[in-house]
Amino acid sequence: MPTAKKGDPVNFPSYPHEVLAVVLSVRDDRLCVLLWKRARSPYRGRWALPGGGVEPAERLRDAITGHLATKVDVRDVAHLEQLATHSAIDRDPRARVLATAYLGLVPSDVEPKLPSDTQWHSVDELPPTAFDHHYFIEAAVARLRAKLSYTNIGFALAPLEFTIAELRDLFGAALGYELGATNLTRVLTRRHVIDPTERRATPGQSGGRPATVYKFAARELTVTDPFAVLRPPR
Amino acid sequence: MPTAKKGDPVNFPSYPHEVLAVVLSVRDDRLCVLLWKRARSPYRGRWALPGGGVEPAERLRDAITGHLATKVDVRDVAHLEQLATHSAIDRDPRARVLATAYLGLVPSDVEPKLPSDTQWHSVDELPPTAFDHHYFIEAAVARLRAKLSYTNIGFALAPLEFTIAELRDLFGAALGYELGATNLTRVLTRRHVIDPTERRATPGQSGGRPATVYKFAARELTVTDPFAVLRPPR
């Protein structure tokens, strides 16, 4: 159907394009982002998101997966979704570069081996960052927090199996406020976002009844509550 | 702080970049998208989203606003937000072009003057479209439907003032299923997404009590229910 062919002119100006990843994970009960310290100018010594250019045969998603692989084992990234494309004229002092960022999530029990220039940083205590990266980090944190409410995205932050107390602490760290375990259980089990397993946790020092171990029902993103309010008819 | 300067090399490959707009509106009780008929190859005679290139001094949002102005009076677009960037290698048969799409909304009582090549099309009965534009349309419809539930985005589809019966029909058309007026009123007034005015509607042919006229409390996008389920403490 398209009768134009490869090499026919397109009249759209071209721009260098980069991809970036905001990789979030709960570490030591705090929501953290993966940053590396720039060794060269511009912004030498500042902390930056992992990323880089896009090769001619790569889609944006393939490109960010490739760049992430130099920082973490990408099998540790349990979820990856496109966040936004930024286009401020002077976001890079060298030239006009367009940037598409992705949100990546790593489960809290996974310990990726990090290169020496790379560290987890609490999103509440960010060091000075490079370029416009802090805007991407803010957007990623807001996206994650919203999606914890109406999707099953928690699967990508949690271990494969967990007790309700563990999940409450994890969600509390990700959301930035404390949650009640009873309400969390009710909401997530009623919708079958999480299901109980046959396993019981080893009791802690305080003793008491062994807690039920739960798991997420699915390990791909699903909208669990698309019409929280405006429900379609059954 | 950045010690590099304009003209220093960046090692990111460049690609032609275009912006596109999925403009949605409820027309004759159906959710519709604004499309124009292509006069030239590729995809001559197919229906396409408005859009075009990005000038060196333009941000993406400025660029799409400029292109939209050739199709509709952009003052009629009550809301505009970035949707996604597509990067399939062969999405344009001429060259590799990256595309960033925006979602735009036009209120149902606004009648933009359309050029002769441009028409509203029901999203449920799309004609053959050009390039990968149908994917952008699907994504825009899904985004709108989700946001009707947890934001005040309805302000950008509705007239300035309306009765509950009118709003129920409008939301029903946008969501693709019928809603109950009682539930809709309860949900939207409890959260002060809509407020009653002093005005009463002129009774219809069927007579009866004049209906209360409502308006949206705000005319900028606000997340009305960010934690539909996982509420923060008060």
CSV table of C-alpha atoms in Angstrom, one decimal:
chain,number,residue,atom,x,y,z
A,1,MET,CA,0.0,0.0,0.0
A,2,PRO,CA,2.6,2.7,0.8
A,3,THR,CA,4.0,3.5,-2.7
A,4,ALA,CA,6.9,5.6,-1.4
A,5,LYS,CA,10.2,3.8,-1.0
A,6,LYS,CA,13.2,3.8,1.2
A,7,GLY,CA,15.4,6.8,0.4
A,8,ASP,CA,12.5,9.0,-0.7
A,9,PRO,CA,12.8,12.3,1.1
A,10,VAL,CA,11.1,13.0,4.5
A,11,ASN,CA,11.0,16.6,5.4
A,12,PHE,CA,11.4,16.2,9.2
A,13,PRO,CA,14.6,17.7,10.8
A,14,SER,CA,16.8,15.1,12.6
A,15,TYR,CA,18.1,15.2,16.2
A,16,PRO,CA,20.5,13.1,18.2
A,17,HIS,CA,18.3,10.8,20.4
A,18,GLU,CA,19.2,9.1,23.6
A,19,VAL,CA,17.4,6.6,25.9
A,20,LEU,CA,17.6,6.7,29.7
A,21,ALA,CA,16.4,4.4,32.5
A,22,VAL,CA,15.0,5.3,35.9
A,23,VAL,CA,15.5,2.0,37.7
A,24,LEU,CA,13.7,1.9,41.0
A,25,SER,CA,13.9,-0.6,43.8
A,26,VAL,CA,13.2,-0.8,47.5
A,27,ARG,CA,16.6,-1.1,49.3
A,28,ASP,CA,16.8,-1.1,53.2
A,29,ASP,CA,13.1,0.0,53.4
A,30,ARG,CA,13.7,3.0,51.1
A,31,LEU,CA,12.7,3.6,47.5
A,32,CYS,CA,15.9,4.0,45.6
A,33,VAL,CA,17.1,4.9,42.1
A,34,LEU,CA,20.1,3.5,40.3
A,35,LEU,CA,22.6,6.3,39.4
A,36,TRP,CA,26.2,6.3,38.1
A,37,LYS,CA,28.8,9.0,38.7
A,38,ARG,CA,29.9,10.8,35.5
A,39,ALA,CA,33.6,10.7,34.9
A,40,ARG,CA,33.6,13.2,32.1
A,41,SER,CA,32.2,16.6,31.2
A,42,PRO,CA,29.5,17.8,30.9
A,43,TYR,CA,28.4,17.4,34.6
A,44,ARG,CA,31.6,15.6,35.6
A,45,GLY,CA,31.2,14.2,39.1
A,46,ARG,CA,27.4,14.4,39.1
A,47,TRP,CA,25.1,11.4,39.3
A,48,ALA,CA,23.2,10.4,36.1
A,49,LEU,CA,20.7,7.9,34.9
A,50,PRO,CA,22.1,4.9,32.8
A,51,GLY,CA,21.5,5.3,29.1
A,52,GLY,CA,23.0,6.2,25.7
A,53,GLY,CA,22.3,6.4,22.0
A,54,VAL,CA,20.1,4.4,19.7
A,55,GLU,CA,21.6,2.4,16.9
A,56,PRO,CA,19.9,2.4,13.5
A,57,ALA,CA,18.6,-1.2,13.8
A,58,GLU,CA,17.5,-0.8,17.4
A,59,ARG,CA,14.1,0.2,18.8
A,60,LEU,CA,14.1,2.5,21.8
A,61,ARG,CA,13.3,-0.4,24.1
A,62,ASP,CA,16.1,-2.5,22.7
A,63,ALA,CA,18.5,0.4,23.1
A,64,ILE,CA,17.8,1.0,26.8
A,65,THR,CA,17.9,-2.7,27.5
A,66,GLY,CA,21.4,-2.8,25.9
A,67,HIS,CA,22.6,0.2,27.9
A,68,LEU,CA,21.2,-1.1,31.1
A,69,ALA,CA,23.1,-4.3,30.6
A,70,THR,CA,26.4,-2.4,31.2
A,71,LYS,CA,25.1,-1.5,34.7
A,72,VAL,CA,23.0,-4.4,36.0
A,73,ASP,CA,22.0,-7.9,34.9
A,74,VAL,CA,18.9,-7.0,32.9
A,75,ARG,CA,17.3,-10.2,33.9
A,76,ASP,CA,17.0,-8.5,37.3
A,77,VAL,CA,14.7,-5.9,35.8
A,78,ALA,CA,11.2,-7.3,36.4
A,79,HIS,CA,9.3,-4.5,34.6
A,80,LEU,CA,10.2,-1.9,32.0
A,81,GLU,CA,7.8,0.7,30.5
A,82,GLN,CA,8.2,3.9,28.6
A,83,LEU,CA,7.9,7.1,30.7
A,84,ALA,CA,8.2,10.2,28.6
A,85,THR,CA,10.3,12.0,25.9
A,86,HIS,CA,11.9,15.3,26.9
A,87,SER,CA,12.8,18.0,24.3
A,88,ALA,CA,14.0,21.1,26.1
A,89,ILE,CA,16.3,22.9,23.6
A,90,ASP,CA,19.2,23.2,26.0
A,91,ARG,CA,18.8,20.0,28.1
A,92,ASP,CA,22.3,19.0,26.8
A,93,PRO,CA,24.8,21.8,26.7
A,94,ARG,CA,26.6,20.3,23.7
A,95,ALA,CA,23.8,20.0,21.2
A,96,ARG,CA,20.0,19.5,21.0
A,97,VAL,CA,19.4,15.9,22.1
A,98,LEU,CA,15.9,14.4,22.5
A,99,ALA,CA,15.6,11.9,25.4
A,100,THR,CA,13.2,9.1,25.9
A,101,ALA,CA,13.1,7.7,29.5
A,102,TYR,CA,11.9,4.3,30.7
A,103,LEU,CA,10.8,3.2,34.2
A,104,GLY,CA,12.5,-0.1,35.3
A,105,LEU,CA,11.8,-2.0,38.5
A,106,VAL,CA,14.0,-4.4,40.4
A,107,PRO,CA,12.6,-6.7,43.2
A,108,SER,CA,13.8,-5.9,46.7
A,109,ASP,CA,15.4,-9.3,47.2
A,110,VAL,CA,17.6,-9.2,44.1
A,111,GLU,CA,21.1,-7.9,44.6
A,112,PRO,CA,22.5,-6.8,41.2
A,113,LYS,CA,26.3,-6.6,41.0
A,114,LEU,CA,26.9,-3.0,40.4
A,115,PRO,CA,30.0,-1.5,38.7
A,116,SER,CA,32.1,0.7,40.9
A,117,ASP,CA,30.7,4.0,39.5
A,118,THR,CA,27.1,2.9,40.2
A,119,GLN,CA,25.0,3.1,43.4
A,120,TRP,CA,21.4,3.0,44.7
A,121,HIS,CA,20.3,6.4,46.0
A,122,SER,CA,17.2,7.1,48.1
A,123,VAL,CA,14.7,9.1,46.0
A,124,ASP,CA,14.2,11.3,49.1
A,125,GLU,CA,17.8,12.2,49.4
A,126,LEU,CA,19.1,12.6,45.9
A,127,PRO,CA,22.7,13.8,45.3
A,128,PRO,CA,23.2,16.5,42.7
A,129,THR,CA,22.1,15.0,39.4
A,130,ALA,CA,23.2,15.7,35.7
A,131,PHE,CA,21.1,17.3,32.9
A,132,ASP,CA,17.3,17.1,33.4
A,133,HIS,CA,17.5,13.7,35.1
A,134,HIS,CA,15.8,14.8,38.3
A,135,TYR,CA,12.6,15.5,36.3
A,136,PHE,CA,12.7,12.0,34.9
A,137,ILE,CA,13.2,10.6,38.4
A,138,GLU,CA,10.2,12.6,39.8
A,139,ALA,CA,8.0,11.4,37.0
A,140,ALA,CA,9.0,7.8,37.5
A,141,VAL,CA,8.3,7.9,41.2
A,142,ALA,CA,4.9,9.5,40.6
A,143,ARG,CA,4.1,6.9,37.9
A,144,LEU,CA,5.0,4.0,40.2
A,145,ARG,CA,3.0,5.4,43.1
A,146,ALA,CA,-0.1,5.8,41.0
A,147,LYS,CA,0.2,2.4,39.4
A,148,LEU,CA,0.6,0.7,42.8
A,149,SER,CA,-3.1,1.7,43.3
A,150,TYR,CA,-4.7,0.5,40.1
A,151,THR,CA,-2.4,-2.2,38.7
A,152,ASN,CA,-0.5,-5.2,40.0
A,153,ILE,CA,2.9,-3.4,39.5
A,154,GLY,CA,4.0,-4.4,43.0
A,155,PHE,CA,5.0,-7.8,41.6
A,156,ALA,CA,8.1,-6.1,40.1
A,157,LEU,CA,9.2,-4.7,43.5
A,158,ALA,CA,8.4,-7.7,45.7
A,159,PRO,CA,10.2,-11.0,46.2
A,160,LEU,CA,8.5,-14.0,44.7
A,161,GLU,CA,7.0,-14.9,48.1
A,162,PHE,CA,6.4,-12.7,51.1
A,163,THR,CA,4.3,-12.3,54.2
A,164,ILE,CA,1.7,-9.6,54.5
A,165,ALA,CA,4.0,-7.8,57.0
A,166,GLU,CA,6.8,-7.8,54.5
A,167,LEU,CA,4.5,-6.6,51.7
A,168,ARG,CA,3.2,-3.8,53.9
A,169,ASP,CA,6.7,-2.6,54.6
A,170,LEU,CA,7.6,-2.8,50.9
A,171,PHE,CA,4.5,-0.8,49.8
A,172,GLY,CA,5.0,1.7,52.6
A,173,ALA,CA,8.6,2.3,51.4
A,174,ALA,CA,7.5,2.7,47.8
A,175,LEU,CA,4.5,4.9,48.5
A,176,GLY,CA,6.2,7.0,51.2
A,177,TYR,CA,3.6,6.5,53.9
A,178,GLU,CA,2.6,3.7,56.3
A,179,LEU,CA,-0.2,1.3,55.3
A,180,GLY,CA,-2.4,-0.9,57.4
A,181,ALA,CA,-1.8,-4.6,56.8
A,182,THR,CA,-5.5,-5.4,57.1
A,183,ASN,CA,-6.6,-3.0,54.4
A,184,LEU,CA,-3.8,-4.0,52.1
A,185,THR,CA,-4.6,-7.7,52.4
A,186,ARG,CA,-8.3,-7.1,51.9
A,187,VAL,CA,-7.7,-5.0,48.8
A,188,LEU,CA,-5.1,-7.2,47.2
A,189,THR,CA,-6.7,-10.6,47.9
A,190,ARG,CA,-10.2,-9.5,47.0
A,191,ARG,CA,-9.0,-8.7,43.5
A,192,HIS,CA,-6.7,-11.7,43.4
A,193,VAL,CA,-3.7,-9.5,42.9
A,194,ILE,CA,-2.0,-11.7,45.5
A,195,ASP,CA,-2.9,-15.2,46.5
A,196,PRO,CA,-2.0,-17.2,49.6
A,197,THR,CA,0.4,-20.2,49.1
A,198,GLU,CA,0.5,-23.4,51.2
A,199,ARG,CA,3.7,-22.2,52.8
A,200,ARG,CA,4.0,-20.7,56.3
A,201,ALA,CA,6.8,-18.3,57.3
A,202,THR,CA,9.2,-19.3,60.1
A,203,PRO,CA,8.0,-17.4,63.2
A,204,GLY,CA,10.2,-14.4,64.2
A,205,GLN,CA,11.8,-13.8,67.5
A,206,SER,CA,8.5,-12.7,69.0
A,207,GLY,CA,7.0,-16.1,68.3
A,208,GLY,CA,3.3,-16.3,67.6
A,209,ARG,CA,1.5,-18.1,64.8
A,210,PRO,CA,3.5,-18.7,61.6
A,211,ALA,CA,2.3,-16.1,59.0
A,212,THR,CA,0.8,-17.2,55.6
A,213,VAL,CA,3.1,-16.7,52.7
A,214,TYR,CA,1.6,-15.0,49.6
A,215,LYS,CA,2.7,-14.5,46.0
A,216,PHE,CA,1.5,-12.2,43.2
A,217,ALA,CA,-1.0,-14.0,40.9
A,218,ALA,CA,0.6,-12.6,37.7
A,219,ARG,CA,4.1,-11.4,36.9
A,220,GLU,CA,3.2,-9.2,34.0
A,221,LEU,CA,1.6,-5.8,34.3
A,222,THR,CA,-2.2,-5.9,34.5
A,223,VAL,CA,-4.6,-3.1,35.2
A,224,THR,CA,-6.5,-4.5,38.2
A,225,ASP,CA,-8.8,-1.6,38.8
A,226,PRO,CA,-9.3,0.3,35.5
A,227,PHE,CA,-12.7,1.6,36.5
A,228,ALA,CA,-12.1,2.1,40.2
A,229,VAL,CA,-15.2,4.3,40.2
A,230,LEU,CA,-16.9,4.3,36.8
A,231,ARG,CA,-17.4,0.6,36.6
A,232,PRO,CA,-18.7,-1.0,33.4
A,233,PRO,CA,-21.8,-3.2,33.8
A,234,ARG,CA,-21.2,-6.9,34.6
B,1,MET,CA,28.5,23.4,36.2
B,2,PRO,CA,28.4,21.7,32.7
B,3,THR,CA,31.9,22.4,31.4
B,4,ALA,CA,31.2,21.1,27.9
B,5,LYS,CA,30.0,23.7,25.4
B,6,LYS,CA,27.7,24.0,22.3
B,7,GLY,CA,29.3,22.2,19.4
B,8,ASP,CA,31.2,19.6,21.5
B,9,PRO,CA,30.5,16.2,20.0
B,10,VAL,CA,27.7,14.0,21.2
B,11,ASN,CA,27.9,10.4,20.2
B,12,PHE,CA,24.2,9.7,19.7
B,13,PRO,CA,23.0,8.9,16.2
B,14,SER,CA,20.3,11.3,14.8
B,15,TYR,CA,16.9,10.5,13.4
B,16,PRO,CA,14.1,12.5,11.8
B,17,HIS,CA,11.5,13.2,14.4
B,18,GLU,CA,7.8,13.9,14.0
B,19,VAL,CA,5.0,14.8,16.3
B,20,LEU,CA,1.4,13.5,15.9
B,21,ALA,CA,-1.9,14.4,17.7
B,22,VAL,CA,-4.7,12.0,18.6
B,23,VAL,CA,-7.5,14.6,19.0
B,24,LEU,CA,-10.6,13.0,20.6
B,25,SER,CA,-14.1,14.4,21.1
B,26,VAL,CA,-17.6,13.1,21.6
B,27,ARG,CA,-19.6,13.9,18.5
B,28,ASP,CA,-23.2,12.8,18.1
B,29,ASP,CA,-22.9,10.5,21.1
B,30,ARG,CA,-19.8,8.7,19.8
B,31,LEU,CA,-16.2,9.0,20.7
B,32,CYS,CA,-14.4,10.3,17.6
B,33,VAL,CA,-10.9,11.0,16.4
B,34,LEU,CA,-9.8,13.8,14.1
B,35,LEU,CA,-8.2,12.4,10.9
B,36,TRP,CA,-7.1,13.9,7.5
B,37,LYS,CA,-7.0,12.2,4.2
B,38,ARG,CA,-3.5,11.9,2.7
B,39,ALA,CA,-3.2,13.4,-0.7
B,40,ARG,CA,0.3,12.1,-1.4
B,41,SER,CA,2.2,8.9,-1.2
B,42,PRO,CA,3.1,7.1,1.0
B,43,TYR,CA,-0.4,5.9,2.0
B,44,ARG,CA,-2.2,8.2,-0.4
B,45,GLY,CA,-5.9,8.2,0.2
B,46,ARG,CA,-5.6,6.8,3.7
B,47,TRP,CA,-6.6,8.7,6.9
B,48,ALA,CA,-3.8,10.0,9.1
B,49,LEU,CA,-3.3,11.9,12.4
B,50,PRO,CA,-2.4,15.6,12.1
B,51,GLY,CA,1.3,16.3,12.7
B,52,GLY,CA,4.7,17.0,11.2
B,53,GLY,CA,8.3,17.8,11.9
B,54,VAL,CA,10.0,19.6,14.8
B,55,GLU,CA,11.9,22.8,14.1
B,56,PRO,CA,15.3,23.4,15.9
B,57,ALA,CA,13.9,26.0,18.2
B,58,GLU,CA,10.6,24.1,19.0
B,59,ARG,CA,9.9,21.8,21.9
B,60,LEU,CA,7.8,18.7,21.0
B,61,ARG,CA,4.7,20.3,22.5
B,62,ASP,CA,5.1,23.6,20.6
B,63,ALA,CA,5.6,21.6,17.4
B,64,ILE,CA,2.4,19.7,17.7
B,65,THR,CA,0.5,22.8,18.7
B,66,GLY,CA,1.7,24.5,15.5
B,67,HIS,CA,0.8,21.5,13.3
B,68,LEU,CA,-2.7,21.2,15.0
B,69,ALA,CA,-3.3,24.9,14.2
B,70,THR,CA,-3.5,24.0,10.5
B,71,LYS,CA,-6.4,21.7,11.2
B,72,VAL,CA,-8.4,23.2,14.1
B,73,ASP,CA,-8.4,26.3,16.1
B,74,VAL,CA,-6.1,25.2,18.9
B,75,ARG,CA,-8.0,27.2,21.4
B,76,ASP,CA,-10.6,24.5,21.0
B,77,VAL,CA,-8.2,21.9,22.4
B,78,ALA,CA,-9.0,21.9,26.1
B,79,HIS,CA,-6.3,19.4,27.2
B,80,LEU,CA,-3.1,18.1,25.6
B,81,GLU,CA,-0.7,15.5,27.0
B,82,GLN,CA,2.1,13.4,25.8
B,83,LEU,CA,1.2,9.8,25.0
B,84,ALA,CA,4.2,7.8,23.7
B,85,THR,CA,7.1,7.7,21.4
B,86,HIS,CA,7.2,5.0,18.7
B,87,SER,CA,10.4,3.7,17.1
B,88,ALA,CA,9.6,0.7,14.9
B,89,ILE,CA,12.4,0.7,12.3
B,90,ASP,CA,10.0,0.5,9.3
B,91,ARG,CA,7.1,2.6,10.6
B,92,ASP,CA,7.7,5.0,7.7
B,93,PRO,CA,8.7,3.4,4.4
B,94,ARG,CA,10.9,6.3,3.4
B,95,ALA,CA,13.3,6.5,6.3
B,96,ARG,CA,13.6,5.7,10.0
B,97,VAL,CA,11.4,8.4,11.6
B,98,LEU,CA,10.8,8.5,15.4
B,99,ALA,CA,7.3,9.7,16.3
B,100,THR,CA,6.0,11.3,19.6
B,101,ALA,CA,2.2,11.4,19.9
B,102,TYR,CA,0.0,13.6,22.0
B,103,LEU,CA,-3.5,13.1,23.3
B,104,GLY,CA,-5.7,16.2,22.7
B,105,LEU,CA,-9.4,16.6,23.8
B,106,VAL,CA,-12.0,18.9,22.3
B,107,PRO,CA,-15.3,19.7,24.3
B,108,SER,CA,-18.4,18.2,22.7
B,109,ASP,CA,-20.2,21.5,22.2
B,110,VAL,CA,-17.2,23.1,20.3
B,111,GLU,CA,-17.6,23.0,16.5
B,112,PRO,CA,-14.1,23.5,15.1
B,113,LYS,CA,-14.1,24.6,11.4
B,114,LEU,CA,-12.3,21.7,9.7
B,115,PRO,CA,-10.4,22.0,6.4
B,116,SER,CA,-12.0,19.9,3.6
B,117,ASP,CA,-9.5,17.1,3.9
B,118,THR,CA,-10.2,16.6,7.7
B,119,GLN,CA,-13.1,14.8,9.4
B,120,TRP,CA,-14.2,13.3,12.8
B,121,HIS,CA,-14.3,9.4,12.7
B,122,SER,CA,-15.8,7.2,15.3
B,123,VAL,CA,-13.1,5.3,17.1
B,124,ASP,CA,-15.2,2.1,16.8
B,125,GLU,CA,-15.5,2.4,13.0
B,126,LEU,CA,-12.1,3.6,11.8
B,127,PRO,CA,-11.4,3.9,8.1
B,128,PRO,CA,-8.1,2.4,6.8
B,129,THR,CA,-5.3,4.5,8.5
B,130,ALA,CA,-1.8,5.4,7.5
B,131,PHE,CA,1.5,4.3,9.0
B,132,ASP,CA,1.2,3.0,12.7
B,133,HIS,CA,-1.4,5.6,13.5
B,134,HIS,CA,-4.0,3.0,14.6
B,135,TYR,CA,-1.7,2.0,17.5
B,136,PHE,CA,-1.5,5.6,18.7
B,137,ILE,CA,-5.3,5.9,18.5
B,138,GLU,CA,-5.8,2.7,20.5
B,139,ALA,CA,-3.4,4.0,23.1
B,140,ALA,CA,-5.1,7.4,23.3
B,141,VAL,CA,-8.6,5.9,23.8
B,142,ALA,CA,-7.2,3.6,26.5
B,143,ARG,CA,-5.5,6.5,28.3
B,144,LEU,CA,-8.6,8.7,28.2
B,145,ARG,CA,-10.8,5.9,29.5
B,146,ALA,CA,-8.5,5.1,32.4
B,147,LYS,CA,-8.2,8.8,33.3
B,148,LEU,CA,-11.9,9.4,33.3
B,149,SER,CA,-11.9,7.2,36.4
B,150,TYR,CA,-9.1,8.7,38.5
B,151,THR,CA,-8.8,12.3,37.2
B,152,ASN,CA,-11.1,15.2,36.3
B,153,ILE,CA,-10.2,14.8,32.6
B,154,GLY,CA,-13.9,14.9,31.7
B,155,PHE,CA,-13.7,18.7,31.9
B,156,ALA,CA,-12.0,18.7,28.5
B,157,LEU,CA,-14.8,16.6,26.8
B,158,ALA,CA,-17.8,18.4,28.4
B,159,PRO,CA,-19.4,21.7,27.7
B,160,LEU,CA,-18.8,24.4,30.4
B,161,GLU,CA,-22.2,23.6,31.9
B,162,PHE,CA,-24.3,20.5,31.7
B,163,THR,CA,-27.1,18.5,33.4
B,164,ILE,CA,-26.3,15.1,34.9
B,165,ALA,CA,-28.3,13.4,32.1
B,166,GLU,CA,-26.0,15.2,29.5
B,167,LEU,CA,-22.8,14.2,31.5
B,168,ARG,CA,-24.0,10.6,31.8
B,169,ASP,CA,-24.5,10.4,28.0
B,170,LEU,CA,-21.1,12.0,27.4
B,171,PHE,CA,-19.2,9.7,29.8
B,172,GLY,CA,-21.1,6.7,28.3
B,173,ALA,CA,-20.0,7.6,24.8
B,174,ALA,CA,-16.4,8.2,25.9
B,175,LEU,CA,-16.2,5.0,28.0
B,176,GLY,CA,-18.1,2.8,25.5
B,177,TYR,CA,-20.8,1.6,28.0
B,178,GLU,CA,-23.8,3.0,29.8
B,179,LEU,CA,-23.4,4.5,33.2
B,180,GLY,CA,-26.0,5.1,35.9
B,181,ALA,CA,-26.7,8.8,36.6
B,182,THR,CA,-27.0,8.3,40.3
B,183,ASN,CA,-23.7,6.7,40.8
B,184,LEU,CA,-22.0,9.2,38.5
B,185,THR,CA,-23.4,12.1,40.4
B,186,ARG,CA,-22.4,10.6,43.8
B,187,VAL,CA,-18.9,9.9,42.7
B,188,LEU,CA,-18.2,13.2,41.0
B,189,THR,CA,-19.9,15.5,43.5
B,190,ARG,CA,-18.5,13.7,46.6
B,191,ARG,CA,-15.0,14.5,45.3
B,192,HIS,CA,-16.0,18.0,44.1
B,193,VAL,CA,-14.9,17.1,40.5
B,194,ILE,CA,-18.2,18.7,39.5
B,195,ASP,CA,-20.2,21.3,41.5
B,196,PRO,CA,-23.9,22.4,41.1
B,197,THR,CA,-24.5,25.9,39.8
B,198,GLU,CA,-27.5,28.2,40.6
B,199,ARG,CA,-28.9,27.5,37.1
B,200,ARG,CA,-31.7,25.2,36.2
B,201,ALA,CA,-32.1,23.6,32.8
B,202,THR,CA,-35.1,24.4,30.7
B,203,PRO,CA,-37.4,21.3,31.0
B,204,GLY,CA,-37.5,19.1,27.9
B,205,GLN,CA,-40.6,17.9,26.0
B,206,SER,CA,-41.4,15.4,28.8
B,207,GLY,CA,-41.7,18.3,31.3
B,208,GLY,CA,-40.9,17.5,34.9
B,209,ARG,CA,-38.7,19.4,37.4
B,210,PRO,CA,-36.0,21.6,35.8
B,211,ALA,CA,-32.7,19.8,36.2
B,212,THR,CA,-29.8,21.3,38.1
B,213,VAL,CA,-26.9,22.5,35.9
B,214,TYR,CA,-23.4,21.5,36.9
B,215,LYS,CA,-19.9,22.5,36.0
B,216,PHE,CA,-16.4,21.0,36.5
B,217,ALA,CA,-14.7,22.6,39.5
B,218,ALA,CA,-11.4,22.9,37.7
B,219,ARG,CA,-10.4,23.2,34.1
B,220,GLU,CA,-6.9,21.8,34.4
B,221,LEU,CA,-6.0,18.2,34.8
B,222,THR,CA,-6.0,17.1,38.5
B,223,VAL,CA,-5.6,13.6,39.8
B,224,THR,CA,-8.8,13.3,41.9
B,225,ASP,CA,-8.2,9.8,43.2
B,226,PRO,CA,-4.5,8.9,43.1
B,227,PHE,CA,-4.8,6.3,45.9
B,228,ALA,CA,-8.2,4.9,45.0
B,229,VAL,CA,-7.3,2.0,47.2
B,230,LEU,CA,-4.1,2.5,49.0
B,231,ARG,CA,-5.0,5.8,50.7
B,232,PRO,CA,-2.4,7.8,52.6
B,233,PRO,CA,-3.2,8.6,56.2
B,234,ARG,CA,-5.1,11.8,56.8
